[in-house]
Each structure stands twice: as C-alpha cells, then as structure tokens.
XYZ file of C-alpha atoms in Angstrom:
625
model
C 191.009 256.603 125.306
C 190.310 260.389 126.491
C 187.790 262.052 124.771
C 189.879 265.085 124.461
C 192.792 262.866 122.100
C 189.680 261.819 119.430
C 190.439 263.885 116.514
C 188.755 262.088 113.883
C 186.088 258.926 113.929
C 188.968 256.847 113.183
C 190.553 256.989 116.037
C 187.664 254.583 118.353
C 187.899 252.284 115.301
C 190.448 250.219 117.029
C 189.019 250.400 120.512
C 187.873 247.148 122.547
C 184.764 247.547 123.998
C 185.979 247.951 127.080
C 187.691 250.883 126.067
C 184.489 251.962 123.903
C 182.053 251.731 127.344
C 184.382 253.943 129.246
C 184.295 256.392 126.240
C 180.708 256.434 126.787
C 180.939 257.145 130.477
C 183.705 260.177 129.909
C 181.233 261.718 127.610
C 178.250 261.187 129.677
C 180.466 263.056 132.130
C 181.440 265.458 129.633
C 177.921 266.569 128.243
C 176.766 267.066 131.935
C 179.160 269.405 132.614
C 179.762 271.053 129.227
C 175.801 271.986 128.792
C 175.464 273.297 132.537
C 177.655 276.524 131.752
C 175.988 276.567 128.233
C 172.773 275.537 128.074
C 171.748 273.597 125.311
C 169.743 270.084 124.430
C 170.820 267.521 127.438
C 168.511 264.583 127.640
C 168.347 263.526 123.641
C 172.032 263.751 123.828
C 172.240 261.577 127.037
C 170.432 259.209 125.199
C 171.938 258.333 122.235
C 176.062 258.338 123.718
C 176.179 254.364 122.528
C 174.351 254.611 119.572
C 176.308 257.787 118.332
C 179.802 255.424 119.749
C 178.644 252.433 117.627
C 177.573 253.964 114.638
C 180.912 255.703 113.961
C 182.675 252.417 115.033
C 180.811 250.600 112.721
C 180.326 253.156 109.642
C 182.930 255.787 108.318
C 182.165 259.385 107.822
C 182.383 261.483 106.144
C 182.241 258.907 103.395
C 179.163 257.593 104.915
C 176.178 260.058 105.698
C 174.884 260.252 108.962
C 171.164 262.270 109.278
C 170.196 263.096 113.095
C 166.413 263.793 112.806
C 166.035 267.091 114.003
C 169.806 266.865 114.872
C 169.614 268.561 118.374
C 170.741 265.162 119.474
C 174.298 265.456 117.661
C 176.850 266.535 120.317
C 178.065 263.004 120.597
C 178.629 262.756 116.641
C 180.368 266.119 117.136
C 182.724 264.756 120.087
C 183.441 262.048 118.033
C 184.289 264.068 114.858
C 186.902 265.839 116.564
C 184.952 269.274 117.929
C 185.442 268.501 121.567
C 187.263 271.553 121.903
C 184.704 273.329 120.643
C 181.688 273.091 123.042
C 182.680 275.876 125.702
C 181.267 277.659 122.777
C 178.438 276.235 122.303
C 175.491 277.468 120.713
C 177.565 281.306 121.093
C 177.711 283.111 118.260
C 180.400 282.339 115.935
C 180.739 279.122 117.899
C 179.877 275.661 118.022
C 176.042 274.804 116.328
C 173.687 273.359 118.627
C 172.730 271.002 115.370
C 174.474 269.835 112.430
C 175.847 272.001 110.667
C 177.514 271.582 106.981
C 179.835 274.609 107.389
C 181.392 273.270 110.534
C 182.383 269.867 109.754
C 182.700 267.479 107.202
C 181.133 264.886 108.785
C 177.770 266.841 109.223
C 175.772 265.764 106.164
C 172.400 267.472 106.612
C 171.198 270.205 108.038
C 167.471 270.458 110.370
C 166.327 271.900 113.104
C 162.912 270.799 112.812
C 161.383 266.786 112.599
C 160.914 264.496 109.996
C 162.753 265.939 107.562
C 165.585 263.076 108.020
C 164.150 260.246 105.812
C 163.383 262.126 102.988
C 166.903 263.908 103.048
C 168.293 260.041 103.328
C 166.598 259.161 100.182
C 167.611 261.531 98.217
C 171.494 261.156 99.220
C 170.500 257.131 98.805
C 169.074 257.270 95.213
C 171.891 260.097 93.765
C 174.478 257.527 95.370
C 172.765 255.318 92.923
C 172.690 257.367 90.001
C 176.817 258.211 90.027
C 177.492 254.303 90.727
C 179.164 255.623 94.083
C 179.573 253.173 97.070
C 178.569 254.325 100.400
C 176.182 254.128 103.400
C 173.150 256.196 104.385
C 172.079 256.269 107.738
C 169.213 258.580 108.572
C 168.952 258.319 112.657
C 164.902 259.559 113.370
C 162.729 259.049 116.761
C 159.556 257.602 117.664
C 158.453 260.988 118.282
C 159.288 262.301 114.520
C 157.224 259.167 113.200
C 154.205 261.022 113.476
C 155.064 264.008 111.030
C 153.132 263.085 108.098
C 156.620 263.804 105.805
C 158.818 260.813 107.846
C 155.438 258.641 106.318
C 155.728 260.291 103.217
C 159.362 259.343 102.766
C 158.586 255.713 104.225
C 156.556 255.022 101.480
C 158.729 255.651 98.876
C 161.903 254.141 100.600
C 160.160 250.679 100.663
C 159.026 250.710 96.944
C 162.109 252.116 95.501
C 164.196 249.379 97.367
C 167.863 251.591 97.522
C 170.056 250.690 100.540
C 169.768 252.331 103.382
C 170.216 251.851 107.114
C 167.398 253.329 108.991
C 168.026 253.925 112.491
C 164.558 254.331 114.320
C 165.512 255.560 117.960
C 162.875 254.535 120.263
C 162.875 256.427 123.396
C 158.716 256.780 124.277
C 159.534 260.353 124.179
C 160.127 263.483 121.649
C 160.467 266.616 123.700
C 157.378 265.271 126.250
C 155.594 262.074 125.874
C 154.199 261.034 122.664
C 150.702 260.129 122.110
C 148.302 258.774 119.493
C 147.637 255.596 117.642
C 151.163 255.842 116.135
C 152.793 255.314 120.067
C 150.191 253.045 121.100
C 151.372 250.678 117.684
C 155.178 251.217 118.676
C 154.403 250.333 122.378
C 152.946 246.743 121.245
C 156.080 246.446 118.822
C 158.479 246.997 121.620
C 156.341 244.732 124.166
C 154.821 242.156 121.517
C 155.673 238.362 122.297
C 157.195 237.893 118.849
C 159.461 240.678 119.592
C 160.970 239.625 122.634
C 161.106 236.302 121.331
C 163.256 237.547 118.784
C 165.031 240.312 120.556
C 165.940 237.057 123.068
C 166.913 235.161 119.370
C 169.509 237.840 118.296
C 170.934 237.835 121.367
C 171.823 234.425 121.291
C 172.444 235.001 118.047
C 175.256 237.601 118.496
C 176.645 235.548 121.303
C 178.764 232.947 119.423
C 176.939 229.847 119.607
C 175.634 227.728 116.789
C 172.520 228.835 116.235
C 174.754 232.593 116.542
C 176.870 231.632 114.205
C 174.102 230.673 111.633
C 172.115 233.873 111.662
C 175.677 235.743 111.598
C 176.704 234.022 108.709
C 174.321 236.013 106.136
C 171.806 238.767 106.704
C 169.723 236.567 104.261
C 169.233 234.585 107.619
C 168.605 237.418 109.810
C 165.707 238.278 107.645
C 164.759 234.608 107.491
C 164.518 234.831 111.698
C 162.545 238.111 111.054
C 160.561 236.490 109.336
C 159.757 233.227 110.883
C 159.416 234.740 114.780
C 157.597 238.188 114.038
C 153.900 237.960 113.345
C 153.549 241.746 112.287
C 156.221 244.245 111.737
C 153.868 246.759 112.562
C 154.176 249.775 110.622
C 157.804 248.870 109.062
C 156.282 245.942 107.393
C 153.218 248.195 105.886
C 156.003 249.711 104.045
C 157.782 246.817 102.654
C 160.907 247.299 104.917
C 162.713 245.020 106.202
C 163.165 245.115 110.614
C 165.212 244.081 113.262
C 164.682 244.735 116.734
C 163.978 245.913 119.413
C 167.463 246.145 120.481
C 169.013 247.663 123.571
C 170.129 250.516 122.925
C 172.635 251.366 125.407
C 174.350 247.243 125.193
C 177.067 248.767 122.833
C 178.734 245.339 122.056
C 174.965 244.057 120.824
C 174.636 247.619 118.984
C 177.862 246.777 117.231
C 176.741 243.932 115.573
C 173.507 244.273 114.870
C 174.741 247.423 112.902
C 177.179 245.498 111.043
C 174.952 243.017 110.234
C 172.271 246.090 109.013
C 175.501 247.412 106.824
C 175.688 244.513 104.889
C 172.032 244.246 104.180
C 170.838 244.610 100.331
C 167.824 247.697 100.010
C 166.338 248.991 103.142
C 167.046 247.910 106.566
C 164.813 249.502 109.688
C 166.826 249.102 113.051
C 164.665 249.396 116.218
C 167.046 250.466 119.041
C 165.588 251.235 122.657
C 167.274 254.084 124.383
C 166.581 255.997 127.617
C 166.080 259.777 127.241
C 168.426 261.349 129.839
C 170.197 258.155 130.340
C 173.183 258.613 133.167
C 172.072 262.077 135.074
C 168.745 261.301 137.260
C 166.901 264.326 137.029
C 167.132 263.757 133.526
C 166.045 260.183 133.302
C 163.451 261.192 135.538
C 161.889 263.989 133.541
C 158.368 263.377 132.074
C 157.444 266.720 130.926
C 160.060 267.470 128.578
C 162.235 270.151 131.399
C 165.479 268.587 130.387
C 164.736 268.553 126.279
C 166.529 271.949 126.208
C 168.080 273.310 129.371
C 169.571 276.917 130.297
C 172.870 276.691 132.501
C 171.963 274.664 136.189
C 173.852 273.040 138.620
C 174.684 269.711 137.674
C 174.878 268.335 141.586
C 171.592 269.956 142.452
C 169.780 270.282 139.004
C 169.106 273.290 139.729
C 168.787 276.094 136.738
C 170.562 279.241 137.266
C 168.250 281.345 134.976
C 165.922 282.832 137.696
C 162.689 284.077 136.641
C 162.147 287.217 137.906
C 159.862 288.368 140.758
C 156.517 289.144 139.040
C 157.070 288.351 135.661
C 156.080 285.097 133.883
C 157.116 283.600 129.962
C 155.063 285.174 127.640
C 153.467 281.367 127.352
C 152.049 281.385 130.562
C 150.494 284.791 130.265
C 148.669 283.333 127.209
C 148.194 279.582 128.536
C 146.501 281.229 131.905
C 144.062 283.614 129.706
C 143.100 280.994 128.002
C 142.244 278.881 130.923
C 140.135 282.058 132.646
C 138.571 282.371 128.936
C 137.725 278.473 128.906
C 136.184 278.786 132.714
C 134.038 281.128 131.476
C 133.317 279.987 127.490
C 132.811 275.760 127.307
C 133.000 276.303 123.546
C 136.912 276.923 124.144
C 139.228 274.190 123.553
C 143.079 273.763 123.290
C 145.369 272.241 120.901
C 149.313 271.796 120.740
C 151.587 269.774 117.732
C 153.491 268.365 121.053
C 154.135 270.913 122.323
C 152.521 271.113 126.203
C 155.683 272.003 127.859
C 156.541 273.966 125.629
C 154.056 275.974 125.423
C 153.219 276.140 129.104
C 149.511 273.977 128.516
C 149.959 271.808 131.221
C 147.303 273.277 133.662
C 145.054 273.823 130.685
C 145.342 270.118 129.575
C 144.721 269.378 133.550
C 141.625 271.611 134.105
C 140.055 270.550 130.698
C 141.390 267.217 129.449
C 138.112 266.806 127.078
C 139.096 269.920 125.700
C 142.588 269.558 125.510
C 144.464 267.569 122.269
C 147.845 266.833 122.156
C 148.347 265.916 118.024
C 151.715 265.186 118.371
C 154.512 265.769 115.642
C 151.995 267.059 112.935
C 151.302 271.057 112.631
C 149.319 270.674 109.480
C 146.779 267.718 110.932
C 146.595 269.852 114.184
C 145.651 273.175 112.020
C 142.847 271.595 110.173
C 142.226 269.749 112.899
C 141.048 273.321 114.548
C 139.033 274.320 111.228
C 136.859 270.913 111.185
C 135.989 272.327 115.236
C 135.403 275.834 114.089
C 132.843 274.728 111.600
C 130.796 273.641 114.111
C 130.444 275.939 116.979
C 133.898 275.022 118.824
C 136.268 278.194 119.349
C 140.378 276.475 118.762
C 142.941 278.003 119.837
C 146.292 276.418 118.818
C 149.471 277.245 120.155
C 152.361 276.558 117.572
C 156.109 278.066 117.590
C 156.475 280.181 115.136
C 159.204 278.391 113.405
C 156.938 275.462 113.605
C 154.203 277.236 112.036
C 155.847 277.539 108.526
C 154.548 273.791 108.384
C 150.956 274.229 108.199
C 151.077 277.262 105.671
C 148.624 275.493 103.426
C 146.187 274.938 106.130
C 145.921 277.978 107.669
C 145.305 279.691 103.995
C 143.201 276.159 102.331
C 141.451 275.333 105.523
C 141.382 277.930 107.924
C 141.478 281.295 106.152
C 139.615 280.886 102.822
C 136.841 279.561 104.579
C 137.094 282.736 107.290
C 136.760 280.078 110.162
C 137.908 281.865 113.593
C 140.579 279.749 114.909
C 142.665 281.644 116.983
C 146.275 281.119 116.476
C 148.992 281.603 119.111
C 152.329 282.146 117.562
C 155.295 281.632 120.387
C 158.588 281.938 120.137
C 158.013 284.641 117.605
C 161.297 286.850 116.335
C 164.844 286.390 117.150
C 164.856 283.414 119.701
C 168.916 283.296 120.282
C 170.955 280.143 120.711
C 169.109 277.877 118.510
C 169.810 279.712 115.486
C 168.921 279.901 111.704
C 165.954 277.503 111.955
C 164.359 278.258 115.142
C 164.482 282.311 114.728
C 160.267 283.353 114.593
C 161.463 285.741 112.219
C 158.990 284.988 108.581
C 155.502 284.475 110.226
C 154.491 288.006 109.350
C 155.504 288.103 105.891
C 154.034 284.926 105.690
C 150.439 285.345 106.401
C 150.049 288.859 105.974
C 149.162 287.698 102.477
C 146.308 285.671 103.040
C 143.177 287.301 102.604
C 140.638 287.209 106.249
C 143.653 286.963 108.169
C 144.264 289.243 111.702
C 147.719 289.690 112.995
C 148.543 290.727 115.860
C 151.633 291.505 118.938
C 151.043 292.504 122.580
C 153.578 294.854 123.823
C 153.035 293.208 127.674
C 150.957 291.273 129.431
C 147.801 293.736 129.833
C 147.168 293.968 126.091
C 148.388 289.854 125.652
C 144.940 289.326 127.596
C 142.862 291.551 125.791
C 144.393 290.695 123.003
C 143.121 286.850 123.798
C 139.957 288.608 125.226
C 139.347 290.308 121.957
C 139.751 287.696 119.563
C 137.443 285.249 121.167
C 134.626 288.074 120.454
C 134.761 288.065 116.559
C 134.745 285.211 113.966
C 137.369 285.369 111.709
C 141.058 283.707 112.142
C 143.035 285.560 114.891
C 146.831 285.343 115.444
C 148.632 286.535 118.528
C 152.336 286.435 118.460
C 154.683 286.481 121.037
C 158.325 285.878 122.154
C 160.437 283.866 123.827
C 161.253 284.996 127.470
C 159.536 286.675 130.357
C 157.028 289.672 131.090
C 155.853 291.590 134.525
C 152.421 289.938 134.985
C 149.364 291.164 136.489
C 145.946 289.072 136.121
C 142.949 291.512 134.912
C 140.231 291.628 136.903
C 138.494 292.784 133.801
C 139.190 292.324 130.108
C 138.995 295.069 127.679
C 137.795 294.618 123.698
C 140.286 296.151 121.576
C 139.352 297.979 118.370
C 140.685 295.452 115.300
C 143.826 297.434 113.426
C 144.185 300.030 115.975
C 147.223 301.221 117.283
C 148.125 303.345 120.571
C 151.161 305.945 120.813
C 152.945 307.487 123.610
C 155.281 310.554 123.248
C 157.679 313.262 124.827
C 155.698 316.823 125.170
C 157.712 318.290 121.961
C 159.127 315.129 119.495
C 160.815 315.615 116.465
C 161.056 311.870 115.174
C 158.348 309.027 115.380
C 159.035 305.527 115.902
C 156.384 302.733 114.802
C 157.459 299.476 116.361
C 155.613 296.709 118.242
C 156.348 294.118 121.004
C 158.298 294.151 124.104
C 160.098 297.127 122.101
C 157.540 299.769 122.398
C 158.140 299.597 126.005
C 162.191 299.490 125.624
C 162.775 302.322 123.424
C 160.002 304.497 125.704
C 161.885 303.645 128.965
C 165.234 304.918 127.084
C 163.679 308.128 126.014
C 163.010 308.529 129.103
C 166.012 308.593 130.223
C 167.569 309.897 127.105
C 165.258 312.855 127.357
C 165.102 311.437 123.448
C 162.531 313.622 121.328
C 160.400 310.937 120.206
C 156.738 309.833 119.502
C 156.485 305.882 119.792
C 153.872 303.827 118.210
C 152.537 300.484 119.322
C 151.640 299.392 116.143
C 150.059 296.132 117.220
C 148.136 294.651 114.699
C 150.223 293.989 111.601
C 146.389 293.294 109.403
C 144.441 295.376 109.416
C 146.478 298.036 110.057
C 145.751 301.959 111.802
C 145.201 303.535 108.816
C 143.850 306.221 110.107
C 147.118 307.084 112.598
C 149.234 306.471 109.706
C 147.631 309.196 107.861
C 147.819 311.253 110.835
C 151.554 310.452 110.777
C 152.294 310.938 107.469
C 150.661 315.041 107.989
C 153.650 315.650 110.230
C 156.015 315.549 107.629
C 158.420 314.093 110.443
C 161.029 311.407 110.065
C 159.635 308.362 110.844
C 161.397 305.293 111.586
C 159.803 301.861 111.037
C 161.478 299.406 113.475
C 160.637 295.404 113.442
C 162.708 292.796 114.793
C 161.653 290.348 111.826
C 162.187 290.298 107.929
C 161.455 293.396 106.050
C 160.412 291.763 103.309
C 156.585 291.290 104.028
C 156.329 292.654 107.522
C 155.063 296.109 109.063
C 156.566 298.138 107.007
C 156.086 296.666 103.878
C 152.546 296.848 104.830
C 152.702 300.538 105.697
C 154.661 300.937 102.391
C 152.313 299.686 100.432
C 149.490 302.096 101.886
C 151.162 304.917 101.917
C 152.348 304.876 98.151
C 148.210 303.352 97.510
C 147.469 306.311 98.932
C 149.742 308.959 97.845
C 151.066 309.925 100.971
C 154.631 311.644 100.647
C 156.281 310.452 103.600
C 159.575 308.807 103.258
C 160.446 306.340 106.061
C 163.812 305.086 107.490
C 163.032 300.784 107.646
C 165.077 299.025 110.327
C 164.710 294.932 110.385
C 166.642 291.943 109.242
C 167.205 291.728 105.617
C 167.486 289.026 103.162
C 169.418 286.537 104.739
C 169.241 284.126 107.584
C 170.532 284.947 110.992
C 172.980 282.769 112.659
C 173.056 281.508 116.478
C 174.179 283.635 119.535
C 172.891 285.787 122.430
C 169.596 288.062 121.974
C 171.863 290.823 122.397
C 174.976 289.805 120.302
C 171.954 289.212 117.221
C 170.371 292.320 118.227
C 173.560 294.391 117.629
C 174.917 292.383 114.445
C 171.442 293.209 112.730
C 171.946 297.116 113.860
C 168.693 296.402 115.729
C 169.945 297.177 119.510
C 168.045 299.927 121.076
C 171.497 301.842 121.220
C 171.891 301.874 117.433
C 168.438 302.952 117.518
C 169.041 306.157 119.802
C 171.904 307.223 117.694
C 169.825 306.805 114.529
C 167.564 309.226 116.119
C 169.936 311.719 117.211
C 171.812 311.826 113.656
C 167.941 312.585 112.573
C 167.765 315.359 114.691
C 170.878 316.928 113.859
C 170.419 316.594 109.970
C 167.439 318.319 110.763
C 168.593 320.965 112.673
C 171.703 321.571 110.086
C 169.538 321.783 107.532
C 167.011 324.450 109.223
C-alpha cells in the first residue's frame, strides 16, 4: 500500500503485516522529507510510526477516540486519516495543524498543545460514553515525560477508582523534549528493567506466538491479568492506582503491538499498556539526539542534518542572552540558582546547568512544583530565577500569586517565548502573560527591547526583593556582552524621537527598535516610547504625554484586554487626563498558526499597517487645521 492511496483508517484494516511494516518504512521516509522543507516536531513523530499503524489497525476512529498527549506527535494519525496531502502545508497558516485539531478532521478528538492534559480529557469522554449507554473505545496515548505533571496523577487517581474502560497507552521513550529526570524516571527505569518484567515481557511473547501456553493467555484477558499478576512483583506506579498493566512491550514489533492491543480492547475497566519506543527512531541524527535538538526542528537537510535557518552573525536567541547573564550574575552572586519545568534546551540552560550543577534543578513536567519550588528558596536567602515559556506559565498562575507574590518573595521570573511565536499556533502564542499577572499585587513586569537592556534588566532585578519578570521572544537579537551592568530605575521608560513629531507611539520589545529604524527611513514624524515595564508603569512620562495633546498610539503585540494599554487606560481616566488613544493589539479571540509575518499582518499589527495608521493621523490633522 502507498501512503498517498490511504484515504481513511479503513483502508490498512486489511493489510498483512508485511504490507503494514513497509507502510511504516514509506512514512518514516515520508516525515523525513515532508518536515525538512517545513519544519515542525520530527523525533516524537519518528517514534511512534508503529504504534500510530497499530492502533488504527486495531481500533476504529472516529468512532473510537484517540488522545495524543500533547499531540505534537500526531502526523502519523494524520497520514493515516487521510491528510497526506496536506503536509506541504504544514503548520502554514490556513494549513495543516502541527497538533490535533477538531476543525480539521474527524478523527481528531481532543485538542492540546501542552502535557498531561490527555488522561483527564480520556475520562471524561470515558464516563459520558457511560452515561448515554454508547459503545466505544477511549484511548488516551501519554509519555513518560507527561507522567510527571501533577494533572496526568490527578486523572490517574480517579481512573482507577471509578473503574470505566479505557485503554491507556503509556509511551515510554526515556525522553519528553530532553531527558527526563526525578524519582518518577528513576521508578519507570526499574519497571522497564525489573526481572519480573522481562520475565513477563519474555511470557507474552510466547504468549502471542501460538503455542499452548499462547493460546491459553490469548484465550481471555481474564488470563492475561492472571500472568500479570502471578510474574510481576510491583506494578510500580500503575498498580498504586488500582490499574491494571501489561508490558513493557516493544514498541516498534508491530505484529506484537497488534495483539497486545487487541487483547487491551477487550479488557473490562482500565487497562495501562507499557510500550517502549525509540525517540527519532529511523533517521540517526535523530535517534542520536540527547538534548532535545530534534523535538522541534526548522527546515535542514535531511542527508546532512544540517538546519537551514542560519543564525545570524552577531546575534544570539533571546534565551541565550538571558541564560549567559545569568551565568556572569551566578559567577559573581553564589546565592543565584537556576530552575527549568524541562525545559534546558529549550531554554538555552545547558552551560548554566554545566557550570553550576548544585545550583541547577531540572523539575521536569511540573510548572507549579517548580514555581513554589523557587518561593520555599527565596524564603531563605537563595535568589531563583526560573525560566518558563510563557504559554507554559499559565500553569503555575496560583503559585506565582499564593506562593510567590502574596508573600513578596523575589523570585525572578523569565518568561520566553513571550507574544506571537508562529507555527505552533493557538496554544503556544505568549500572548496572555501580561494580562495575567498584571493583576497581582507586588508583581514587576517587564520587556527588553535588545540585548543591552535584557542584561540590565537581569542586572536590575537581582538588586531588589520583590518578584521580577522579564519577558522575551522567540528568535534572535545582535549581542554584545557588557562589560558593565547598569541599574535601571523600576517603571521607567526611555523615548527616542524625530526633531519635530506629530504622533507618539508607546510600544515595547524588539518593536521599539523596528518602527524607529522605519521612521528613519520613512522620515515618519514620530516620538517612540520604550515602555518597558508593564508594572509599575512611567507615570510620570505618561503625564508628560498626555500635556501634548498629540495622538498617541498604544501598540502591543499581545491581548488588549489586560496589557499596556489597559494599564495606561486605567491611569489616565484615575487621573483625569483627557487624552484619547488609538489601541493596536490582538483582540478577543485566539490566533491561529502561520508565519510571524502572515500573523503580524492578519492582526493589522505589521509595522506597514502601522506607518499608514500614522500618516492617515497626520493628514486628519492637517485637514482639520
């Protein structure tokens, strides 16, 4: 069968395997080459090719509900639901999701873009199955990785004591986007090397292999569960939760997968399946990858590896700028430590975790433990910093305002991948983290506009004690190491402008740079204002502003609703201060995948759209006059 003829799950149903293993090399072969000229997630995807193959052989959506954890790792499920066609455009705007997506497809159940959320999703479908007498499977797919977001346990506990059927896929690979670590790993690596395990991995083989002991366990899954129960010592965690386990099984032995899920489909109540897969399985530099560089990939050369996204000379990701302050800060301050939710890579930690690894935690999957995690070391003495994306951040609301804030405890808080990231779409956009703490009382906010103030920005808010947050995007900035930091003044706010300027613009971020270079050479009559701190703001500048009696336009590249200028807003009318302002941001809705630039111009936020707002101020002025 060609990958290209599959137009519906149905059609692998009558494949041999045979047939079904060369399916799985074509879209190994496929996936390599598709995601070099797009970009997207390649080694989760990689991964799971025969478990994605056997589950739709064995199970039928969309009657049956499939839930990828996360669900960057569903290309496969979309190649086998018919969307081959599809991925030139992936992860473009109006084009193929790089998740699920319940607009696109029937077969796409649930919608994440974030961990753990796939077990408690699966429950719910499970027990409203139950409750309209309806007949058919649940299958929530979740990794080792995910395990350790405090939700997937949440879930897990009340999936073993409300007993409704389910098939729990738990997709082992030793590896989320880098390596997992904690006690939760260390438990899953004895379950996957434990005698009792291989004794009975060894069992089901033989058991699935058509002799007579086989044919005895196949005959029931009452006597699967019997062998469960008489070879396996502990079930480890599984077992804690009144669950019922088999495994570990090979993941990429399709035949065995077959069975073994067949034999899961018939159980009665909950059913955990321990499958073994290789992240990057089939492409080398992705099996090979330890540090998460193949998670999520830009376009590269699939003979070489080699990315084609060239950083360029003198710049560096905004990540590094902050991960190498923080390591000059921590030579010079032993009070300084660093912590990531699994995030190293990511978040460009690396050299910090190598230079200080008894000051560097790793807290895996779990933004809420690894934000109150940071208060209990602020209390006493320690100065955290925590690096979290801002999308990720939305998790561990409570503890920044419960643990962190309302006990004024200076935790400084890096927020990357802040504002519109691009390709990942609707739930990895950085877009609410404003609006979201610029409500909590002791809170500081802040945005560098380059790589100078991003270091005395870090500078600054390891010299005061209160919590600190310093947000900044995705992408790359000219970089420059100061030989000296500067302190900046909390809530203050710099300006640059032509000699005569007619309209102001208060802004922040990389853009306070962009729209000055195009006045420049626009010869645009404009005062620009780096209004980087969000809390506490300039009031005094704003006042000074609002005397002009100028147009002033208020231009953020998040939601309105809570940001800058809802903050200026609220001042000015506190105040009485008769200005009227022009606001420019994304509204009340959530913005789909697609380029920076495509999002940029479908929000009216492109610096073009920007200029010609100007210019139709200037002439309304003028006309008027």
């Amino acid at each position: 069968m060609n990958i290209y003829d599959i137009k519906s799950p149905d059609d692998i149903k009558h494949c041999s395997i045979p047939e079904l293993e060369d399916l799985c090399v074509q879209i190994r072969e496929f996936l390599i080459d598709s995601v070099s000229k797009t970009g997207g997630h390649l080694s989760s995807n990689l991964g799971i090719v025969e478990l994605s193959v056997a589950m739709h052989y064995v199970f039928s959506t969309p009657q049956d509900k499939f839930l990828f954890d996360v669900g960057h790792q569903s290309y496969v499920h979309k190649i086998l639901t018919g969307r081959v066609s599809q991925f030139p455009t992936l992860r473009q705007y109006k084009g193929l999701a790089g998740f699920q997506k319940r607009n696109e497809s029937e077969h796409d159940a649930w919608e994440a873009g974030h961990s753990s959320t796939s077990l408690s999703g699966a429950l719910g479908m499970a027990i409203a199955r139950d409750l309209r007498h309806e007949d058919f499977e649940v299958v929530p797919v979740i990794g080792d990785g995910a395990l350790s977001g405090g939700m997937a346990m949440e879930a897990l506990n009340q999936i073993g004591a409300l007993n409704s059927k389910m098939v729990i896929i738990f997709n082992d690979n030793n590896m989320s986007i880098s390596k997992n670590v904690g006690a939760m790993d260390e438990a899953f690596t004895r379950l996957r090397t434990s005698r009792p395990y291989n004794n009975l991995k060894e069992d089901l083989k033989g058991a699935l292999s058509g002799t007579k002991t086989g044919s005895a366990v196949l005959k029931s899954m009452r006597s699967v569960k019997n062998a469960v129960k008489a070879n396996v010592v502990d079930t480890s965690i599984f077992g804690e939760f009144n669950l019922d386990y088999i495994g570990p099984v090979d993941g990429h032995d399709l035949r065995t997968l077959i069975k073994v899920l067949h034999n899961a489909k018939n159980h009665d109540g909950p059913i955990v399946v321990h499958v073994m897969t290789k992240k990057g399985k089939g492409y080398s530099f992705a099996e090979e990858d330890k540090e998460g560089n193949w998670h999520g990939v830009s376009q590269f050369d699939p003979q070489s590896g080699q990315t084609l996204a060239k950083m360029p000379a003198g710049h560096l990701s905004w990540s590094e700028v902050i991960s190498k302050t923080l390591i000059d800060l921590a030579q010079q301050d032993e009070r300084i430590v660093g912590i990531t939710p699994a995030m190293i890579g990511g978040s460009k930690l690396r050299d910090f975790f190598n230079e200080f690894p008894e000051r560097a935690f790793d807290c895996g999957i779990a933004e809420e433990h690894a934000m109150t995690f940071a208060a209990g070391l602020a209390t006493s003495g320690i100065r955290p910093f925590i690096s979290v994306y801002s999308s990720f951040l939305q998790r561990a609301y409570d503890q920044i305002n419960h643990d962190v804030a309302r006990m004024d405890l200076p935790v400084v808080i890096g927020i990357d991948r802040c504002g519109l990231v691009g390709e990942d779409g609707e739930t990895h956009h950085g877009v609410f983290d404003i609006a979201m703490l610029r409500s909590i009382p002791n809170m500081i906010l802040s945005q560098p506009k380059d790589a100078i103030e991003a270091q005395n920005l870090m500078y600054t808010a390891f010299l005061q004690s209160h919590p600190f947050t310093i947000r900044y995007p995705r992408g790359n900035t000219p970089y420059q190491k100061l030989k000296h930091y500067t302190p900046l003044e909390i809530g203050s706010w710099t300006s640059w402008q032509m000699d005569t300027y007619e309209v102001i613009i208060i802004t922040y971020g990389p853009d306070v740079d962009r729209i000055i270079s195009k006045a420049k050479v626009n010869q645009l009559p404009v005062r620009v204002v780096n209004a980087r701190f969000f809390k506490p703001i300039d009031t005094m500048m704003l006042e000074e502003i609002c005397a002009q009696k100028k147009p002033v336009i208020i231009y953020e590249s998040d939601m309105l609703a809570g940001g800058l200028s809802s903050a200026i807003l609220e001042y000015v009318n506190d105040h009485h201060l008769a200005t009227e302002f022009i606001r420019l941001g994304i509204r009340d809705h959530y913005v789909t995948h697609g380029s920076l630039p495509q999002l940029r111009k479908l929000e009216h936020l492109d610096i073009n759209s920007l200029c010609e707002l100007v210019l139709d101020l200037i002439r309304e002025k003028h006309h008027a006059n």
